[in-house]
Amino acid sequence: MTKLYYRFVYWRRRLGRSVRPAPGPRRPAPGHGQRLLAVKRSAYRFRPLYVFAVIVAIVLAVSYLMAAGGAGRGPLPW
């Protein structure tokens, strides 16, 4: 559980860094590949957001399954 927590904190920090404005390129990109470069840069920049969302979805799904599996059986034994 601790490993999951630290992974969660790691991706949350990466998400915070990715939302900040990125510094501009040092030299201009060639004209025809500029759009592709922009798409790749934005996809790489928002990757932490996607990973964060997946981790949250997994935690919610596991929580739902644990709650649904124990519905009507009373408190847990531990």
PDB file of C-alpha atoms in Angstrom, residues 19-52:
ATOM      1  CA  VAL A  19       0.722  22.033 -16.043  1.00  0.00           C
ATOM      2  CA  ARG A  20       3.196  24.893 -15.682  1.00  0.00           C
ATOM      3  CA  PRO A  21       4.114  26.606 -18.932  1.00  0.00           C
ATOM      4  CA  ALA A  22       7.051  24.971 -20.647  1.00  0.00           C
ATOM      5  CA  PRO A  23       9.977  27.092 -21.784  1.00  0.00           C
ATOM      6  CA  GLY A  24      10.014  27.825 -25.496  1.00  0.00           C
ATOM      7  CA  PRO A  25      12.289  25.963 -27.893  1.00  0.00           C
ATOM      8  CA  ARG A  26      15.832  27.288 -28.193  1.00  0.00           C
ATOM      9  CA  ARG A  27      15.659  27.343 -31.965  1.00  0.00           C
ATOM     10  CA  PRO A  28      12.600  27.338 -34.200  1.00  0.00           C
ATOM     11  CA  ALA A  29      11.454  23.997 -35.559  1.00  0.00           C
ATOM     12  CA  PRO A  30      11.265  23.432 -39.327  1.00  0.00           C
ATOM     13  CA  GLY A  31       8.008  24.600 -40.907  1.00  0.00           C
ATOM     14  CA  HIS A  32       6.498  21.341 -42.137  1.00  0.00           C
ATOM     15  CA  GLY A  33       7.113  19.292 -38.962  1.00  0.00           C
ATOM     16  CA  GLN A  34       6.132  22.024 -36.536  1.00  0.00           C
ATOM     17  CA  ARG A  35       2.553  20.813 -36.059  1.00  0.00           C
ATOM     18  CA  LEU A  36       3.663  17.214 -35.468  1.00  0.00           C
ATOM     19  CA  LEU A  37       6.255  18.420 -32.990  1.00  0.00           C
ATOM     20  CA  ALA A  38       3.594  20.444 -31.148  1.00  0.00           C
ATOM     21  CA  VAL A  39       1.297  17.398 -30.937  1.00  0.00           C
ATOM     22  CA  LYS A  40       4.109  15.195 -29.636  1.00  0.00           C
ATOM     23  CA  ARG A  41       5.120  17.833 -27.102  1.00  0.00           C
ATOM     24  CA  SER A  42       1.559  18.236 -25.784  1.00  0.00           C
ATOM     25  CA  ALA A  43       1.052  14.456 -25.615  1.00  0.00           C
ATOM     26  CA  TYR A  44       4.273  14.069 -23.641  1.00  0.00           C
ATOM     27  CA  ARG A  45       3.376  17.011 -21.441  1.00  0.00           C
ATOM     28  CA  PHE A  46      -0.041  15.634 -20.467  1.00  0.00           C
ATOM     29  CA  ARG A  47       1.149  12.065 -19.913  1.00  0.00           C
ATOM     30  CA  PRO A  48       1.323  12.536 -16.120  1.00  0.00           C
ATOM     31  CA  LEU A  49      -2.328  13.613 -16.170  1.00  0.00           C
ATOM     32  CA  TYR A  50      -3.297  10.399 -17.952  1.00  0.00           C
ATOM     33  CA  VAL A  51      -1.290   8.239 -15.556  1.00  0.00           C
ATOM     34  CA  PHE A  52      -2.751  10.070 -12.560  1.00  0.00           C
TER      35      PHE A  52
END
